[in-house]
């Protein structure tokens, strides 16, 4: 026994050895020997005492090491921060004769095999894809502007101006329950694992009673629920939680209050008004560097794919005026009067005002955009139509041909710019015959990825800036993750042994002379199970809080993928933290999808094998 205790204490100095010893000690505690005459016993009282002592030692050692790991992870990484693209210029793929593997934070992850040689055109969304916004400034601006609209246009009380915005609090992948005023996190089986009403956490009993123990499991879709599936939604979701708190304390303070759903509608309408009246755009245009991250690899990445022979296009819901401001800053740090249309050389086609996701399913008018003054001109599948009574259109519009199959980009080799239309127009402009020949890169799981993948068969890549932090925390907590798996297995083993003894008691399988000893052993096993269960639950909570103290891991809820993670797995062929990570890979790379494993393969240990 003393030797076992000494070995377990040495775990703190040797973590790799510790895990094997802890696993062995827990299995010693759980082992059951069956005699040939059918009686069940689990060692002697002395061995039971040894088992109990070793377990308490192992639990203490595990707790100390895990707490140390979690503390170091929290000290190293500030949760809630969405990392900026790498600030310093690094050698990209085309600059390395013998290319090294990208660092973990620069890697691209593959859900479905994709051979880039089969891709003829690559498209990019702009907001939160090419342009990464700074949450501490941009989201704060969005929150304050929305508050102002609620007060001035919707009659909300001026005390909303006292609201403080914590840009670290929210995360993507959450769902707003409009009717109940809750924000919830759901796993891939539609099981609600975290729920908040305002800023009050719902207990497991409350959560289960409302969501998980109903006769029919809800789909958690519109119109009863609102999706927080883009970074643009974080500020409005936080504001909604603040208003729920306010209305619970004093419902009479809100004008014509008719329920939480009405509050949500007002918030959404105020956000839309901020976009329509240019409130946000004016601030960003005046000082882009305050709100948009600089990505030193973005231009190099676009140039590399341009030189590879692919056609590049930009497809954004933003209109020309704002797109022109943002792309000038991203591609040349040009602002104000220094702006020009040189950035159009990076692309073959630019489509603004797409109206995604309707762009992928609805027929809408297509207009040519004059890059000189932003004027719109009717087109016929990309060909400018001469208005009745006018002899001609401006040269910079008419000179760029009709459909892309006939498009003459001219000597300046700048992209033609359009507004509206739909995917049919884009396919014609690019000369694309099938959706599988096109890769689209975006940040919105529904508006950019899901609809284009399901409806058109486009190949897709999702940009998840939060992933960089998730990878860093996961790397820092490897030991904790292994211990969690071990403790989970130990709980299962203990349950099995306890249930076997309980069955034996009920079936009167134990001889009278062995009854007392086995009853004592059952009590020890139950105590051990509670200790392991408590340790496992606390360690799991600490592990998730290392990622985010409120919502846990972005792509997980407990051991299951979150709803958001499940959507990424289903609809994103590729995903990565920053769009410019493409610069660290060959433009002709064949991305290989991971091997799928079923539960029996995981038990057999096959999940670690490479095919």
Coordinates of C-alpha atoms in Angstrom, one line a residue:
X1 CA 0.0 0.0 0.0
X2 CA 2.8 2.4 1.0
X3 CA 4.5 1.7 -2.3
X4 CA 1.3 2.4 -4.3
X5 CA 0.9 5.7 -2.4
X6 CA 4.5 6.7 -3.1
X7 CA 4.0 6.0 -6.8
X8 CA 0.8 8.0 -6.9
X9 CA 2.4 11.0 -5.1
X10 CA 5.2 10.9 -7.7
X11 CA 2.6 11.8 -10.3
X12 CA 3.1 15.5 -9.7
X13 CA 6.7 15.2 -10.8
X14 CA 6.0 12.8 -13.7
X15 CA 2.6 13.5 -15.3
X16 CA 3.1 11.0 -18.1
X17 CA 3.7 8.2 -15.6
X18 CA 0.9 9.5 -13.4
X19 CA -1.9 8.8 -15.8
X20 CA -1.0 5.1 -16.1
X21 CA -0.6 4.7 -12.4
X22 CA -3.9 6.5 -11.7
X23 CA -5.7 4.3 -14.2
X24 CA -4.2 1.2 -12.6
X25 CA -5.0 2.3 -9.1
X26 CA -8.7 3.1 -10.0
X27 CA -9.0 -0.3 -11.7
X28 CA -7.6 -1.9 -8.6
X29 CA -10.3 -0.2 -6.6
X30 CA -12.9 -1.5 -9.0
X31 CA -11.7 -5.0 -9.6
X32 CA -14.0 -7.9 -8.6
X33 CA -13.0 -11.5 -8.1
X34 CA -15.7 -14.2 -8.4
X35 CA -15.2 -17.5 -6.6
X36 CA -16.0 -20.8 -8.4
X37 CA -19.0 -21.7 -6.1
X38 CA -20.9 -18.6 -7.3
X39 CA -20.3 -16.4 -4.2
X40 CA -19.2 -12.8 -4.9
X41 CA -16.5 -11.1 -2.9
X42 CA -14.1 -8.3 -3.4
X43 CA -11.0 -9.0 -1.5
X44 CA -10.5 -8.7 2.3
X45 CA -11.1 -5.7 4.6
X46 CA -7.4 -4.9 4.4
X47 CA -7.4 -4.8 0.6
X48 CA -10.5 -2.7 0.7
X49 CA -8.7 -0.3 3.0
X50 CA -5.8 -0.2 0.7
X51 CA -8.1 0.5 -2.3
X52 CA -9.8 3.3 -0.5
X53 CA -6.5 4.9 0.6
X54 CA -5.0 4.7 -2.8
X55 CA -8.1 6.2 -4.4
X56 CA -8.0 9.2 -2.0
X57 CA -4.4 9.7 -2.8
X58 CA -5.0 9.5 -6.5
X59 CA -7.9 11.9 -6.3
X60 CA -5.8 14.4 -4.4
X61 CA -3.0 14.1 -6.8
X62 CA -5.3 14.4 -9.8
X63 CA -6.9 17.5 -8.4
X64 CA -3.6 19.2 -7.7
X65 CA -2.2 18.5 -11.2
X66 CA -5.4 19.4 -13.0
X67 CA -5.8 22.7 -11.1
X68 CA -2.2 23.6 -11.9
X69 CA -2.9 22.9 -15.6
X70 CA -6.1 24.9 -15.7
X71 CA -4.5 27.8 -13.8
X72 CA -1.6 27.9 -16.3
X73 CA -4.0 27.8 -19.2
X74 CA -6.1 30.7 -17.9
X75 CA -2.9 32.8 -17.2
X76 CA -1.6 32.2 -20.7
X77 CA -4.9 32.9 -22.6
X78 CA -7.5 35.5 -22.1
X79 CA -10.8 33.9 -22.6
X80 CA -13.3 35.6 -24.9
X81 CA -10.7 37.3 -26.9
X82 CA -10.9 36.7 -30.7
X83 CA -7.3 36.6 -31.8
X84 CA -6.2 38.9 -34.6
X85 CA -4.5 37.6 -37.7
X86 CA -0.7 37.2 -37.2
X87 CA 0.7 40.6 -36.8
X88 CA 4.2 39.9 -38.3
X89 CA 4.8 38.8 -41.8
X90 CA 5.8 35.2 -42.0
X91 CA 7.2 33.2 -45.0
X92 CA 4.2 31.8 -47.0
X93 CA 4.1 28.7 -49.2
X94 CA 5.4 30.3 -52.3
X95 CA 8.4 31.7 -50.5
X96 CA 9.7 28.4 -49.2
X97 CA 11.6 26.0 -51.4
X98 CA 10.9 23.3 -48.9
X99 CA 7.7 24.2 -47.2
X100 CA 7.4 23.5 -43.5
X101 CA 4.1 22.5 -42.0
X102 CA 2.1 25.4 -40.7
X103 CA 1.8 26.0 -37.0
X104 CA -1.3 24.7 -35.3
X105 CA -3.0 28.1 -35.3
X106 CA -2.4 28.5 -39.0
X107 CA -3.6 25.1 -40.0
X108 CA -6.6 24.4 -42.2
X109 CA -8.8 21.5 -41.1
X110 CA -10.7 19.2 -43.5
X111 CA -14.1 17.6 -43.0
X112 CA -14.6 16.5 -46.6
X113 CA -11.7 15.7 -49.0
X114 CA -11.1 18.6 -51.4
X115 CA -8.7 18.5 -54.3
X116 CA -7.9 22.2 -55.1
X117 CA -6.9 21.2 -58.7
X118 CA -10.6 20.7 -59.4
X119 CA -11.5 24.2 -58.2
X120 CA -11.8 26.8 -61.0
X121 CA -13.1 29.8 -59.0
X122 CA -12.6 30.9 -55.4
X123 CA -15.0 33.3 -53.8
X124 CA -14.8 35.3 -50.5
X125 CA -17.2 37.0 -48.2
X126 CA -15.9 40.3 -46.9
X127 CA -17.2 41.1 -43.4
X128 CA -15.5 38.9 -40.8
X129 CA -13.9 36.9 -43.6
X130 CA -11.5 39.1 -45.5
X131 CA -12.1 41.8 -43.0
X132 CA -11.6 40.8 -39.3
X133 CA -13.2 43.3 -37.0
X134 CA -11.8 44.2 -33.6
X135 CA -14.5 43.1 -31.0
X136 CA -13.4 45.5 -28.3
X137 CA -14.1 48.5 -30.6
X138 CA -16.5 47.3 -33.4
X139 CA -18.8 45.4 -31.1
X140 CA -18.8 48.2 -28.6
X141 CA -19.8 50.6 -31.4
X142 CA -22.6 48.2 -32.5
X143 CA -23.9 48.0 -29.0
X144 CA -23.9 51.7 -28.4
X145 CA -25.4 52.5 -31.7
X146 CA -28.2 50.0 -31.2
X147 CA -28.9 51.4 -27.7
X148 CA -29.2 54.9 -29.2
X149 CA -31.7 53.6 -31.8
X150 CA -33.8 51.9 -29.2
X151 CA -34.0 55.2 -27.2
X152 CA -34.4 57.7 -30.0
X153 CA -36.5 55.7 -32.4
X154 CA -38.3 53.1 -30.3
X155 CA -39.0 55.1 -27.2
X156 CA -37.0 53.0 -24.8
X157 CA -35.9 54.7 -21.5
X158 CA -32.7 56.8 -21.5
X159 CA -31.3 54.7 -18.7
X160 CA -30.2 52.2 -21.5
X161 CA -27.3 54.6 -22.0
X162 CA -26.0 53.4 -18.7
X163 CA -25.7 49.8 -20.0
X164 CA -22.1 48.6 -20.0
X165 CA -21.0 46.2 -22.8
X166 CA -18.8 43.2 -22.0
X167 CA -17.5 42.1 -25.4
X168 CA -16.0 38.9 -23.9
X169 CA -19.2 37.6 -22.5
X170 CA -21.0 36.1 -25.6
X171 CA -19.9 33.5 -28.1
X172 CA -21.2 32.1 -31.4
X173 CA -23.3 29.0 -31.6
X174 CA -25.8 30.1 -28.9
X175 CA -29.5 30.3 -29.4
X176 CA -32.0 33.0 -28.2
X177 CA -35.3 31.7 -26.9
X178 CA -37.4 34.7 -27.9
X179 CA -40.5 33.6 -25.9
X180 CA -38.8 32.8 -22.6
X181 CA -36.1 35.4 -22.7
X182 CA -33.4 32.8 -22.4
X183 CA -30.0 32.2 -24.1
X184 CA -29.2 28.5 -24.5
X185 CA -26.4 26.3 -25.7
X186 CA -27.5 23.1 -27.4
X187 CA -25.6 19.9 -28.3
X188 CA -25.8 18.1 -31.6
X189 CA -28.7 15.9 -30.2
X190 CA -30.7 19.1 -29.5
X191 CA -30.2 18.7 -25.7
X192 CA -29.9 22.0 -23.9
X193 CA -26.7 21.9 -21.7
X194 CA -26.4 25.6 -20.6
X195 CA -29.2 28.1 -20.2
X196 CA -29.3 31.7 -18.9
X197 CA -32.3 33.9 -18.3
X198 CA -30.8 37.3 -18.5
X199 CA -27.6 36.8 -16.6
X200 CA -29.0 34.2 -14.2
X201 CA -27.9 30.6 -14.9
X202 CA -30.8 28.2 -14.9
X203 CA -30.2 25.2 -12.7
X204 CA -30.2 21.7 -14.2
X205 CA -33.7 21.1 -12.8
X206 CA -35.0 24.3 -14.4
X207 CA -33.2 23.6 -17.7
X208 CA -34.5 20.1 -17.9
X209 CA -38.0 20.9 -17.0
X210 CA -38.2 23.6 -19.7
X211 CA -36.3 22.0 -22.5
X212 CA -35.1 18.5 -22.1
X213 CA -38.0 16.6 -20.5
X214 CA -40.7 17.5 -22.9
X215 CA -42.6 15.0 -24.9
X216 CA -41.3 16.3 -28.2
X217 CA -37.8 17.7 -28.6
X218 CA -37.8 21.2 -30.1
X219 CA -35.8 21.9 -33.3
X220 CA -34.7 25.3 -31.9
X221 CA -35.2 27.1 -35.2
X222 CA -36.8 30.4 -36.4
X223 CA -39.2 32.0 -35.8
X224 CA -39.4 31.0 -32.1
X225 CA -35.6 31.1 -31.7
X226 CA -32.9 33.4 -32.9
X227 CA -29.5 32.1 -34.0
X228 CA -26.3 33.7 -32.8
X229 CA -24.3 32.2 -35.7
X230 CA -22.2 35.2 -36.8
X231 CA -19.9 37.5 -34.8
X232 CA -22.2 40.4 -35.9
X233 CA -24.8 39.0 -33.5
X234 CA -22.8 39.1 -30.3
X235 CA -23.5 42.7 -29.3
X236 CA -27.3 42.4 -30.0
X237 CA -27.5 39.2 -28.0
X238 CA -25.8 40.8 -25.0
X239 CA -28.1 43.7 -25.3
X240 CA -31.1 41.4 -25.3
X241 CA -29.9 39.8 -22.1
X242 CA -29.5 43.2 -20.5
X243 CA -33.1 44.1 -21.5
X244 CA -34.4 40.8 -20.1
X245 CA -32.8 41.8 -16.8
X246 CA -34.4 45.2 -17.0
X247 CA -37.9 44.1 -17.9
X248 CA -37.9 41.4 -15.1
X249 CA -37.2 44.2 -12.6
X250 CA -39.5 46.8 -14.0
X251 CA -41.6 45.7 -17.0
X252 CA -43.4 49.1 -17.0
X253 CA -40.2 50.8 -18.1
X254 CA -40.4 49.5 -21.6
X255 CA -42.9 50.9 -24.1
X256 CA -45.8 48.7 -24.9
X257 CA -44.1 45.6 -23.4
X258 CA -45.8 42.5 -24.7
X259 CA -43.2 39.8 -23.9
X260 CA -39.6 39.0 -24.5
X261 CA -40.2 38.3 -28.2
X262 CA -41.3 41.9 -28.7
X263 CA -38.1 43.1 -27.1
X264 CA -36.1 40.8 -29.4
X265 CA -37.9 42.3 -32.4
X266 CA -37.1 45.8 -31.3
X267 CA -33.4 44.9 -30.9
X268 CA -33.3 43.4 -34.3
X269 CA -35.1 46.3 -35.9
X270 CA -32.7 48.7 -34.2
X271 CA -29.7 46.8 -35.5
X272 CA -31.1 46.8 -39.0
X273 CA -31.7 50.6 -38.7
X274 CA -28.0 51.0 -37.7
X275 CA -27.0 49.3 -41.0
X276 CA -29.6 51.1 -43.2
X277 CA -28.8 54.6 -42.0
X278 CA -25.0 54.2 -42.2
X279 CA -24.4 54.7 -38.4
X280 CA -21.8 51.9 -38.3
X281 CA -20.3 52.5 -41.7
X282 CA -19.5 56.2 -41.1
X283 CA -17.5 55.4 -38.0
X284 CA -15.5 52.6 -39.7
X285 CA -15.0 54.7 -42.9
X286 CA -13.6 57.5 -40.8
X287 CA -11.0 55.3 -39.0
X288 CA -10.7 51.8 -40.4
X289 CA -7.6 50.9 -38.4
X290 CA -9.6 51.4 -35.2
X291 CA -12.1 48.7 -36.1
X292 CA -10.5 46.4 -38.6
X293 CA -7.5 44.1 -38.0
X294 CA -4.5 44.3 -40.3
X295 CA -3.6 41.0 -42.0
X296 CA -0.1 41.1 -43.5
X297 CA -0.7 37.9 -45.5
X298 CA -4.1 38.7 -47.1
X299 CA -2.8 40.4 -50.3
X300 CA -0.1 37.7 -50.7
X301 CA -2.7 35.0 -50.4
X302 CA -5.0 36.6 -53.0
X303 CA -2.1 37.2 -55.4
X304 CA -0.9 33.6 -55.1
X305 CA -4.3 32.2 -56.0
X306 CA -4.6 34.7 -58.8
X307 CA -1.3 33.6 -60.3
X308 CA -2.4 29.9 -59.9
X309 CA -5.0 30.5 -62.7
X310 CA -8.1 30.5 -60.5
X311 CA -10.8 33.1 -61.0
X312 CA -11.3 35.1 -57.8
X313 CA -14.6 36.8 -56.8
X314 CA -15.9 38.8 -53.9
X315 CA -19.5 38.2 -52.9
X316 CA -20.7 40.3 -50.0
X317 CA -24.0 41.6 -48.6
X318 CA -22.3 45.0 -48.1
X319 CA -23.0 47.7 -50.7
X320 CA -20.4 49.3 -52.9
X321 CA -19.7 52.4 -50.8
X322 CA -18.8 50.4 -47.7
X323 CA -17.1 47.6 -49.7
X324 CA -14.9 50.1 -51.4
X325 CA -13.8 51.6 -48.1
X326 CA -13.0 48.3 -46.4
X327 CA -11.2 46.7 -49.4
X328 CA -9.0 49.8 -49.9
X329 CA -7.9 49.5 -46.3
X330 CA -7.3 45.8 -46.4
X331 CA -5.4 45.8 -49.7
X332 CA -3.4 49.0 -49.4
X333 CA -4.1 50.9 -46.1
X334 CA -5.7 53.6 -48.3
X335 CA -8.3 55.7 -46.6
X336 CA -10.2 58.9 -47.3
X337 CA -9.2 60.7 -50.5
X338 CA -6.4 58.2 -51.0
X339 CA -8.9 55.5 -52.0
X340 CA -8.7 54.1 -55.5
X341 CA -9.9 51.0 -57.4
X342 CA -6.5 49.2 -57.5
X343 CA -7.9 46.6 -55.2
X344 CA -10.2 45.4 -58.0
X345 CA -7.1 43.9 -59.7
X346 CA -7.2 41.2 -57.0
X347 CA -10.6 39.9 -58.4
X348 CA -12.3 38.9 -61.6
X349 CA -15.8 39.7 -60.4
X350 CA -17.2 41.6 -57.5
X351 CA -20.8 41.2 -56.4
X352 CA -22.0 43.6 -53.7
X353 CA -25.5 43.7 -52.1
X354 CA -25.9 39.9 -52.6
X355 CA -28.6 39.5 -50.0
X356 CA -27.3 36.1 -48.9
X357 CA -28.7 33.6 -48.2
X358 CA -31.4 34.5 -50.8
X359 CA -28.6 34.9 -53.3
X360 CA -28.5 31.1 -53.4
X361 CA -32.2 30.5 -54.2
X362 CA -34.0 33.6 -55.4
X363 CA -34.0 35.4 -58.7
X364 CA -33.3 39.0 -58.3
X365 CA -32.4 41.9 -60.6
X366 CA -28.7 42.3 -61.4
X367 CA -27.2 45.8 -61.7
X368 CA -23.8 46.9 -63.0
X369 CA -22.1 49.3 -60.6
X370 CA -20.1 52.3 -61.7
X371 CA -16.9 52.3 -59.7
X372 CA -16.6 56.0 -60.4
X373 CA -19.7 57.2 -58.6
X374 CA -21.5 54.0 -57.4
X375 CA -24.4 54.5 -59.8
X376 CA -26.4 51.4 -60.7
X377 CA -27.3 50.3 -64.3
X378 CA -29.7 47.7 -65.4
X379 CA -28.2 44.6 -66.9
X380 CA -29.2 41.5 -68.8
X381 CA -27.2 38.7 -67.2
X382 CA -24.3 41.0 -66.7
X383 CA -24.6 43.0 -70.0
X384 CA -25.5 46.7 -69.4
X385 CA -28.8 47.8 -70.8
X386 CA -28.8 51.2 -72.5
X387 CA -31.7 53.2 -70.9
X388 CA -34.4 54.5 -73.2
X389 CA -33.6 58.0 -74.5
X390 CA -29.8 57.7 -73.8
X391 CA -27.2 57.1 -76.4
X392 CA -24.8 55.2 -74.2
X393 CA -23.7 54.3 -70.7
X394 CA -20.5 55.5 -69.1
X395 CA -17.4 53.9 -70.7
X396 CA -16.3 52.3 -67.5
X397 CA -19.5 50.2 -67.5
X398 CA -20.2 49.6 -71.2
X399 CA -16.6 48.7 -71.9
X400 CA -16.7 45.7 -69.7
X401 CA -18.9 43.5 -71.9
X402 CA -21.8 41.3 -71.2
X403 CA -21.6 37.9 -69.5
X404 CA -18.3 36.7 -68.1
X405 CA -18.0 34.3 -71.1
X406 CA -17.8 37.5 -73.3
X407 CA -16.3 39.8 -70.6
X408 CA -13.4 41.9 -71.7
X409 CA -11.7 43.3 -68.6
X410 CA -9.7 45.7 -70.6
X411 CA -6.1 46.8 -70.2
X412 CA -6.4 47.7 -66.6
X413 CA -7.5 44.1 -65.7
X414 CA -9.8 45.2 -63.0
X415 CA -12.9 43.3 -61.9
X416 CA -16.4 44.2 -63.1
X417 CA -18.6 45.1 -60.2
X418 CA -22.3 44.1 -59.9
X419 CA -25.0 44.4 -57.3
X420 CA -27.8 41.8 -56.6
X421 CA -28.5 39.0 -59.0
X422 CA -28.1 35.4 -57.9
X423 CA -25.9 32.4 -58.2
X424 CA -27.0 31.7 -61.8
X425 CA -25.6 35.1 -62.9
X426 CA -22.4 34.5 -61.0
X427 CA -21.9 31.0 -62.6
X428 CA -22.3 32.5 -66.0
X429 CA -19.8 35.3 -65.3
X430 CA -17.3 32.8 -64.1
X431 CA -18.0 30.2 -66.7
X432 CA -18.6 27.6 -64.0
X433 CA -20.6 24.6 -65.0
X434 CA -21.1 22.8 -61.6
X435 CA -21.0 24.0 -58.1
X436 CA -18.3 21.6 -57.2
X437 CA -15.9 23.7 -59.3
X438 CA -16.3 26.6 -57.0
X439 CA -14.9 27.1 -53.4
X440 CA -16.6 29.8 -51.3
X441 CA -15.0 31.1 -48.1
X442 CA -17.2 32.8 -45.5
X443 CA -17.8 33.2 -41.8
X444 CA -21.6 32.7 -41.5
X445 CA -22.5 29.1 -41.1
X446 CA -26.0 29.6 -42.5
X447 CA -25.7 32.6 -44.8
X448 CA -22.4 31.6 -46.4
X449 CA -21.9 27.9 -45.9
X450 CA -25.0 25.8 -45.3
X451 CA -27.2 27.3 -48.0
X452 CA -24.4 27.3 -50.7
X453 CA -23.4 23.7 -49.8
X454 CA -26.9 22.2 -49.6
X455 CA -28.6 24.1 -52.5
X456 CA -25.7 24.4 -55.0
X457 CA -23.1 21.9 -54.1
X458 CA -20.4 24.6 -53.7
X459 CA -17.3 23.5 -51.8
X460 CA -17.1 25.5 -48.7
X461 CA -14.5 26.9 -46.2
X462 CA -15.6 28.5 -42.9
X463 CA -13.5 31.1 -41.1
X464 CA -13.7 30.7 -37.3
X465 CA -11.4 33.3 -35.7
X466 CA -12.2 31.9 -32.2
X467 CA -10.6 28.6 -33.2
X468 CA -7.1 29.9 -32.6
X469 CA -7.9 30.4 -28.9
X470 CA -9.7 27.1 -28.7
X471 CA -6.6 25.3 -30.1
X472 CA -4.3 27.1 -27.7
X473 CA -6.4 26.1 -24.6
X474 CA -6.9 22.5 -25.9
X475 CA -3.1 22.2 -26.3
X476 CA -2.5 23.6 -22.8
X477 CA -5.0 21.1 -21.2
X478 CA -4.0 17.8 -22.8
X479 CA -3.3 16.2 -19.5
X480 CA -6.6 17.2 -18.1
X481 CA -8.4 15.8 -21.1
X482 CA -6.7 12.5 -20.7
X483 CA -7.6 12.4 -17.0
X484 CA -11.2 13.2 -17.8
X485 CA -11.3 10.2 -20.1
X486 CA -9.8 8.0 -17.4
X487 CA -12.1 9.2 -14.7
X488 CA -15.1 8.6 -17.0
X489 CA -14.0 5.0 -17.6
X490 CA -13.4 4.6 -13.8
X491 CA -17.0 5.8 -13.1
X492 CA -18.3 3.2 -15.6
X493 CA -16.2 0.4 -14.0
X494 CA -17.4 1.3 -10.5
X495 CA -21.0 1.4 -11.6
X496 CA -20.6 -2.1 -13.1
X497 CA -19.2 -3.6 -9.9
X498 CA -21.7 -1.9 -7.6
X499 CA -24.6 -3.0 -9.8
X500 CA -23.2 -6.6 -9.8
X501 CA -23.1 -6.7 -6.0
X502 CA -26.6 -5.1 -5.7
X503 CA -27.9 -7.8 -8.1
X504 CA -26.2 -10.5 -6.0
X505 CA -27.9 -9.2 -2.8
X506 CA -31.3 -9.1 -4.4
X507 CA -30.9 -12.6 -5.9
X508 CA -29.5 -14.0 -2.6
X509 CA -26.4 -15.3 -4.5
X510 CA -24.0 -14.5 -1.6
X511 CA -23.6 -17.0 1.2
X512 CA -24.4 -15.8 4.7
X513 CA -20.8 -16.1 5.9
X514 CA -19.7 -13.6 3.2
X515 CA -22.6 -11.2 3.5
X516 CA -21.1 -8.8 6.0
X517 CA -17.8 -8.5 4.1
X518 CA -19.5 -7.8 0.8
X519 CA -21.9 -5.2 2.4
X520 CA -18.9 -3.4 3.7
X521 CA -17.2 -3.6 0.3
X522 CA -20.4 -2.3 -1.4
X523 CA -20.3 0.7 0.9
X524 CA -16.7 1.4 0.1
X525 CA -17.4 1.1 -3.6
X526 CA -20.3 3.6 -3.4
X527 CA -18.1 6.0 -1.5
X528 CA -15.4 5.6 -4.1
X529 CA -17.9 6.2 -6.9
X530 CA -19.1 9.4 -5.3
X531 CA -15.6 10.6 -4.9
X532 CA -14.7 9.9 -8.5
X533 CA -18.0 11.3 -9.7
X534 CA -17.4 14.5 -7.8
X535 CA -13.8 14.8 -9.0
X536 CA -14.9 14.1 -12.6
X537 CA -17.7 16.7 -12.5
X538 CA -15.5 19.4 -11.0
X539 CA -12.6 18.8 -13.4
X540 CA -14.9 18.8 -16.4
X541 CA -16.4 22.1 -15.3
X542 CA -12.9 23.6 -14.8
X543 CA -11.9 22.3 -18.2
X544 CA -14.7 24.0 -20.0
X545 CA -14.3 27.2 -18.0
X546 CA -10.7 27.4 -19.2
X547 CA -12.2 28.0 -22.7
X548 CA -14.9 30.4 -21.5
X549 CA -16.2 30.8 -18.0
X550 CA -19.9 31.0 -19.0
X551 CA -20.4 28.9 -22.1
X552 CA -17.4 26.6 -22.2
X553 CA -15.9 25.3 -25.5
X554 CA -17.2 26.8 -28.7
X555 CA -17.5 23.5 -30.5
X556 CA -18.4 21.2 -27.6
X557 CA -21.0 20.8 -24.9
X558 CA -19.6 18.2 -22.4
X559 CA -18.5 15.3 -24.5
X560 CA -20.7 16.0 -27.5
X561 CA -20.2 18.4 -30.3
X562 CA -22.2 21.6 -29.9
X563 CA -24.9 22.3 -32.4
X564 CA -22.6 24.8 -34.0
X565 CA -19.7 22.3 -34.1
X566 CA -22.1 19.8 -35.6
X567 CA -23.1 22.2 -38.3
X568 CA -19.4 22.9 -39.1
X569 CA -18.8 19.2 -39.3
X570 CA -21.7 18.7 -41.7
X571 CA -21.4 21.7 -44.0
X572 CA -17.9 23.1 -44.0
X573 CA -15.6 21.2 -46.3
X574 CA -12.7 23.1 -44.7
X575 CA -12.4 25.4 -41.7
X576 CA -9.7 27.5 -40.2
X577 CA -9.0 30.5 -37.9
X578 CA -8.1 33.1 -40.5
X579 CA -8.7 33.3 -44.3
X580 CA -5.1 34.2 -45.0
X581 CA -4.1 30.8 -43.6
X582 CA -4.6 29.7 -47.2
X583 CA -1.3 31.4 -48.0
X584 CA 0.6 28.7 -46.1
X585 CA -0.7 25.9 -48.3
X586 CA -0.2 25.0 -52.0
X587 CA -3.0 26.4 -54.2
X588 CA -3.1 22.9 -55.7
X589 CA -3.2 21.0 -52.4
X590 CA -5.4 18.0 -52.0
X591 CA -7.0 18.2 -48.6
X592 CA -7.7 14.8 -47.2
X593 CA -10.7 14.3 -44.9
X594 CA -10.2 12.7 -41.6
X595 CA -11.2 9.1 -40.9
X596 CA -14.6 8.6 -39.4
X597 CA -14.8 6.4 -36.3
X598 CA -17.7 4.7 -34.8
X599 CA -18.2 3.9 -31.1
X600 CA -16.9 0.3 -31.3
X601 CA -13.7 1.6 -33.0
X602 CA -13.1 4.1 -30.3
X603 CA -13.4 1.3 -27.7
X604 CA -10.9 -0.8 -29.6
X605 CA -8.4 2.1 -29.7
X606 CA -8.6 2.4 -33.5
X607 CA -9.2 6.1 -33.4
X608 CA -5.5 6.7 -33.0
X609 CA -4.5 4.7 -36.1
X610 CA -3.8 6.3 -39.4
X611 CA -5.2 4.9 -42.7

